[in-house]
Tab-separated table of N, CA and C in Angstrom:
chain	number	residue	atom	x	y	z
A	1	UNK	N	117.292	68.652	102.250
A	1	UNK	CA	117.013	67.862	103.428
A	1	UNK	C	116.000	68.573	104.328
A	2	UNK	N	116.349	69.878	104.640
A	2	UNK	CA	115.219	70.503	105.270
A	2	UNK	C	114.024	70.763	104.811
A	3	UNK	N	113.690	70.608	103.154
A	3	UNK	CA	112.589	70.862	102.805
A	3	UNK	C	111.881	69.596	102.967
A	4	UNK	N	112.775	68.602	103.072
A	4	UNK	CA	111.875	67.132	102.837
A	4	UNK	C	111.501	66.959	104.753
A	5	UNK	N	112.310	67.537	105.624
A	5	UNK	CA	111.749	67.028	106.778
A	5	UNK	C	110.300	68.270	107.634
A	6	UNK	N	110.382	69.143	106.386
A	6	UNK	CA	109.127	70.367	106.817
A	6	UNK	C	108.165	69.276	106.366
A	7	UNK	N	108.548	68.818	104.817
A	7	UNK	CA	107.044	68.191	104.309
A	7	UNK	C	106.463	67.216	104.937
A	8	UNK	N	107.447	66.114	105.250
A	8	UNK	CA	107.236	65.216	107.012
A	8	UNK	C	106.535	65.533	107.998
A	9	UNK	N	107.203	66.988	108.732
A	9	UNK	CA	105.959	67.201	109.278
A	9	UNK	C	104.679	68.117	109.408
A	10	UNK	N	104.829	68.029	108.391
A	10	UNK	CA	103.223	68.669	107.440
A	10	UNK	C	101.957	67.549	107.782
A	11	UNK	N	102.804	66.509	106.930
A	11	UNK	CA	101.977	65.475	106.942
A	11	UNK	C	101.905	65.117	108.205
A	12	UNK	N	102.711	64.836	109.395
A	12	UNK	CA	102.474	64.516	110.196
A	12	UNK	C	101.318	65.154	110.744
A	13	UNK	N	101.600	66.518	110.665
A	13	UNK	CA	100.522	67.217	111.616
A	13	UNK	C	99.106	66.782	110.813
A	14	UNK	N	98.743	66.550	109.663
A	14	UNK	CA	97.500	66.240	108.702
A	14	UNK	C	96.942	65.296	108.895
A	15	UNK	N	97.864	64.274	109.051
A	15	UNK	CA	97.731	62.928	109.643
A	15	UNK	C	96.700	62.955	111.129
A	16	UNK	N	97.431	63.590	111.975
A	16	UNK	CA	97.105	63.850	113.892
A	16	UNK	C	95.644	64.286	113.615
A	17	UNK	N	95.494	65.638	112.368
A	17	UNK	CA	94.609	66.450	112.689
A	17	UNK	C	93.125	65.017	112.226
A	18	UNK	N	93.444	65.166	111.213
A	18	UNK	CA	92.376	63.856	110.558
A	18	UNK	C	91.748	63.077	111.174
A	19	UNK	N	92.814	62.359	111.863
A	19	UNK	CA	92.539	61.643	113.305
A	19	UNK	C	92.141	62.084	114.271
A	20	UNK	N	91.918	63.324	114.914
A	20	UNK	CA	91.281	63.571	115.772
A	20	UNK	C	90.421	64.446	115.571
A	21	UNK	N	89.682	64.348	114.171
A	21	UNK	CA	88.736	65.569	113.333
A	21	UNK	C	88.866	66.868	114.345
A	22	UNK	N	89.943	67.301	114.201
A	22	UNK	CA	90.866	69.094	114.729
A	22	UNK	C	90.419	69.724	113.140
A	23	UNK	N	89.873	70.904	113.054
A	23	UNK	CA	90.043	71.230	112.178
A	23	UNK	C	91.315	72.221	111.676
A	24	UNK	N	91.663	71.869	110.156
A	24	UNK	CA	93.164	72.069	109.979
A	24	UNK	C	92.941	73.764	110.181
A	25	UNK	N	92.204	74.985	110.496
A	25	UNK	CA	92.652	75.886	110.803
A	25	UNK	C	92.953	75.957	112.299
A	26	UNK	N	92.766	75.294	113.039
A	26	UNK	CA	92.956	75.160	114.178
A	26	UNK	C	94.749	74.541	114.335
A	27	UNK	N	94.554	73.419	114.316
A	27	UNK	CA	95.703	72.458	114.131
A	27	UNK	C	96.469	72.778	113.000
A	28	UNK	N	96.398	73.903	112.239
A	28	UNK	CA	98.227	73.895	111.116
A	28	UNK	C	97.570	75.510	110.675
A	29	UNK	N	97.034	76.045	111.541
A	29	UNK	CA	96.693	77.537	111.629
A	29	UNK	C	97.014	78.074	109.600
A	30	UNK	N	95.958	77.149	109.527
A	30	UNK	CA	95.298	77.891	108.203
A	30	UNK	C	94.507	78.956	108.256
A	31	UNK	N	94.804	79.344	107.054
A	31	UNK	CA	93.892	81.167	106.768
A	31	UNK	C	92.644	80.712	106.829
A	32	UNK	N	91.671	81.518	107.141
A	32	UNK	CA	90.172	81.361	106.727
A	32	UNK	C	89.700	82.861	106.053
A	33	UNK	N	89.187	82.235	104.977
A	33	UNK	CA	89.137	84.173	104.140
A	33	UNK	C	87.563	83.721	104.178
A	34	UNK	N	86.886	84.937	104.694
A	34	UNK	CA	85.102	84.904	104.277
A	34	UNK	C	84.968	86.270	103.408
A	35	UNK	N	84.477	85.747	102.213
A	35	UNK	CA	84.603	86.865	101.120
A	35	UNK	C	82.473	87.281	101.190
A	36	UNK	N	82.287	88.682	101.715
A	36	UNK	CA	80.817	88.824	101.274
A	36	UNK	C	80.721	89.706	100.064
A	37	UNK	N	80.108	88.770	98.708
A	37	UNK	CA	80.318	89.459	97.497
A	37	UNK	C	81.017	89.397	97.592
A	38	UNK	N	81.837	91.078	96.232
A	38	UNK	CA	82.565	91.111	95.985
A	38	UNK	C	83.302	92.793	96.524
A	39	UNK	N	82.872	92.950	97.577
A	39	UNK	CA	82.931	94.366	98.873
A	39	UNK	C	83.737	94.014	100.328
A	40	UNK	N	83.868	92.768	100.608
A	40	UNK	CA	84.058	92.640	101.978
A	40	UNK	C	85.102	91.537	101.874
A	41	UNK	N	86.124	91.323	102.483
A	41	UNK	CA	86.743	90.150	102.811
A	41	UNK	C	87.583	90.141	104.421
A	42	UNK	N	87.140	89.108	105.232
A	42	UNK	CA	87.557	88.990	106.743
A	42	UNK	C	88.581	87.710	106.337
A	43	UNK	N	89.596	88.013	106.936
A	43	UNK	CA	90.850	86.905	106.814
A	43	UNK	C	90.931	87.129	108.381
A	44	UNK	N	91.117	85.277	108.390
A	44	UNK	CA	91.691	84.910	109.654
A	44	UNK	C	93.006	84.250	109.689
A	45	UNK	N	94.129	84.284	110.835
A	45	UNK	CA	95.244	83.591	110.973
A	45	UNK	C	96.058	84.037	110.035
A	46	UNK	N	96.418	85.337	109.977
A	46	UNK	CA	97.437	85.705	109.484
A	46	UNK	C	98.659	86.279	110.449
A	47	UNK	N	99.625	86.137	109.300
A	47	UNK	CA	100.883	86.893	110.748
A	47	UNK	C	101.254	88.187	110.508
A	48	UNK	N	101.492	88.955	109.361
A	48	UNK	CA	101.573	89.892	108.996
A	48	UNK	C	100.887	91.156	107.956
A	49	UNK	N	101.183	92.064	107.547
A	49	UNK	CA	100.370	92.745	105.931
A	49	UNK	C	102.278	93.447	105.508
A	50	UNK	N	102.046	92.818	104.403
A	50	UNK	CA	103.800	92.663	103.818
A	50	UNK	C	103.257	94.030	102.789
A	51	UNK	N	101.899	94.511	102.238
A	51	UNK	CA	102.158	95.682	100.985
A	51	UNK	C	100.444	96.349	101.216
A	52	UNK	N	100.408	97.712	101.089
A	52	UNK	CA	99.064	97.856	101.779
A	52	UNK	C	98.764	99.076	100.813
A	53	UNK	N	98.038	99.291	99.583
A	53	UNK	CA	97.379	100.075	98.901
A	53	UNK	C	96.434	99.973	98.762
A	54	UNK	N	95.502	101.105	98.047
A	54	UNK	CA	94.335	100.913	97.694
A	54	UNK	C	93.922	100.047	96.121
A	55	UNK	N	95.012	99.451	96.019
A	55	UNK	CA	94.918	98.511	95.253
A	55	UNK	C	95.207	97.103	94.898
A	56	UNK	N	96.344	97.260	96.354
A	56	UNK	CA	96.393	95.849	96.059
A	56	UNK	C	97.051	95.617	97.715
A	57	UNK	N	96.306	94.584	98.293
A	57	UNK	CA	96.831	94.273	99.552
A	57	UNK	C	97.308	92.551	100.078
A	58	UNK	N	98.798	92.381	100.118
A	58	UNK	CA	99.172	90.958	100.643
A	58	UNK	C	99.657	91.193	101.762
A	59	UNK	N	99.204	90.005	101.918
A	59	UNK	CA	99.436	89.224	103.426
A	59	UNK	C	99.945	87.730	103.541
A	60	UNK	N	100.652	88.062	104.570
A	60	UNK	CA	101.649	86.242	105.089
A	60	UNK	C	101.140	86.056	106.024
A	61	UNK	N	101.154	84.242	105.541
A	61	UNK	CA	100.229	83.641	106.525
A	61	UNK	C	101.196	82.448	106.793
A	62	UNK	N	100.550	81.959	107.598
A	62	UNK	CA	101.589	80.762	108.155
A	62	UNK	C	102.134	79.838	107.023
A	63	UNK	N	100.937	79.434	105.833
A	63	UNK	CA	101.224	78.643	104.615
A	63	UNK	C	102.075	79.318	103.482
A	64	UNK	N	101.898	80.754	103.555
A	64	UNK	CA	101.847	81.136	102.388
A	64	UNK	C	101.824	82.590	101.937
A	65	UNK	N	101.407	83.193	101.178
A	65	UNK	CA	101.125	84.666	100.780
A	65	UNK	C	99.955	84.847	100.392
A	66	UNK	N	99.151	85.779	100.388
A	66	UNK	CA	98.140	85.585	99.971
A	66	UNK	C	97.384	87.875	99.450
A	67	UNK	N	97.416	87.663	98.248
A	67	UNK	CA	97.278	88.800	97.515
A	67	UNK	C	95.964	89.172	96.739
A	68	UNK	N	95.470	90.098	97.441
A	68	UNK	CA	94.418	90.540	96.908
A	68	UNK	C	94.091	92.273	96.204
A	69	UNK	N	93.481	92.066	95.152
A	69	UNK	CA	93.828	93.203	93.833
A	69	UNK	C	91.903	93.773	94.006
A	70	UNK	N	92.300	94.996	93.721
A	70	UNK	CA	91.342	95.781	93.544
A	70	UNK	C	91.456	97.321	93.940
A	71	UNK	N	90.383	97.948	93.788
A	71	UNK	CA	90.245	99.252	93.647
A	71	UNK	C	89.449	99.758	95.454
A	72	UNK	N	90.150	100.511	95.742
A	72	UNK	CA	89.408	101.639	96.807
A	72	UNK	C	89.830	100.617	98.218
A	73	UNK	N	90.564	99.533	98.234
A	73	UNK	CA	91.069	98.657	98.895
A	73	UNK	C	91.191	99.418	100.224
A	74	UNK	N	90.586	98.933	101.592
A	74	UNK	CA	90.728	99.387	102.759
A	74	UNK	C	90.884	98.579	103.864
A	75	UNK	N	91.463	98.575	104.670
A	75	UNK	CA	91.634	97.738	105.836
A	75	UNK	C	91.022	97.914	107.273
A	76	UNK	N	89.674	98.221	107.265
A	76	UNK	CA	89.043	99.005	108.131
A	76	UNK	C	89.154	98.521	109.780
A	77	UNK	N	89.681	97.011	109.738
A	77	UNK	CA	90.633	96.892	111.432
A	77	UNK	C	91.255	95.372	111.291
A	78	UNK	N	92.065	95.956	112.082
A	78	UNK	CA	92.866	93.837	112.312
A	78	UNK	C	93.296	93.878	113.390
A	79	UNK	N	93.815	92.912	114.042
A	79	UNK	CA	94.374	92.164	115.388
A	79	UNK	C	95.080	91.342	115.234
A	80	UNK	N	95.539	91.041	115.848
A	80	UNK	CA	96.842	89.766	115.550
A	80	UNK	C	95.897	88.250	114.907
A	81	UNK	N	94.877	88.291	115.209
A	81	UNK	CA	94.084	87.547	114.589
A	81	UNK	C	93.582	87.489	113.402
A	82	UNK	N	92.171	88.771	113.114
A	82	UNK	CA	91.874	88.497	112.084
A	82	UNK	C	92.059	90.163	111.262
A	83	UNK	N	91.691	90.057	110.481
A	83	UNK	CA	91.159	92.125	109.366
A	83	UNK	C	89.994	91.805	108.891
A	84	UNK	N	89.844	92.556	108.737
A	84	UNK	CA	88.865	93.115	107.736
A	84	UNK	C	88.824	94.280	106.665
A	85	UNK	N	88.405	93.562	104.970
A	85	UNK	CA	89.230	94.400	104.429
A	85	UNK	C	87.720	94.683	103.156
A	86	UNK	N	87.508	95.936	102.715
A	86	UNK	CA	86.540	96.296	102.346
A	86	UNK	C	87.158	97.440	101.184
A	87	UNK	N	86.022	97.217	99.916
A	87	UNK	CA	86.439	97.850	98.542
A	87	UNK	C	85.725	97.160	97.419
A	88	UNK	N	86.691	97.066	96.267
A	88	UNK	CA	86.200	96.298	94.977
A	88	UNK	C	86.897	95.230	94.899
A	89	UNK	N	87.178	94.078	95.598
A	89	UNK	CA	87.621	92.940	95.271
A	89	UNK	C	87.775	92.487	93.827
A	90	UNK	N	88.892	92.622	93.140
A	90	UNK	CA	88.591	91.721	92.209
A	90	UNK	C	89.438	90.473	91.747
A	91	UNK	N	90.522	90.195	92.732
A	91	UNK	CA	91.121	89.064	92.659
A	91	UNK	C	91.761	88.581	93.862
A	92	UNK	N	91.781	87.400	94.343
A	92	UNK	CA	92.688	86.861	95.912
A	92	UNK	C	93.384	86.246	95.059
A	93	UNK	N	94.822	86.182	95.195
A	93	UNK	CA	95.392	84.678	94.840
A	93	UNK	C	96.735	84.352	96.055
A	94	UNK	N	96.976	83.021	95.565
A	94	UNK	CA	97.602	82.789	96.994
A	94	UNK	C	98.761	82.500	96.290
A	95	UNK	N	99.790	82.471	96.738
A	95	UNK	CA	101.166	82.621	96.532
A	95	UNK	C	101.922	81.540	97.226
């Protein structure tokens, strides 16, 4: 029952946002990952960093998990907002 009234208002909020072209990182505080190459990645709207090596670093986000693999992996700053995370990227996946 509770999973069916989250998905309700999921949609609800998708619905609102659509309608008032809000964009959904704004309105349902989606991640925004800007990947430059394959050296740099800035994530926005996250809430936490749940595992932090130089090889592999996840993070929870309001949707989801979101895990990224590679070598020399660094987190060179974050804020309750966004990081920035710099190395050998070689995989994001979201969870």
């Amino acid at each position: 029952m509770r999973h069916s009234l989250q998905n309700g208002l999921e949609q609800a909020k998708n619905h609102i946002a659509d309608s008032a072209q809000i964009p959904k990182d704004v309105s349902m505080g989606m991640p925004i990952l800007t990947i430059t190459g394959d050296s740099e990645l800035c994530v926005e709207n996250y809430r936490r960093i749940l595992e932090y090596t130089s090889e592999r670093i996840r993070i929870q986000t309001r949707t989801g998990y979101i895990k990224i693999d590679g070598n020399r992996l660094t987190i060179i700053y974050y804020s309750n907002d966004d990081m920035k995370i710099i190395g050998k990227i070689g995989t994001i996946e979201y969870q």
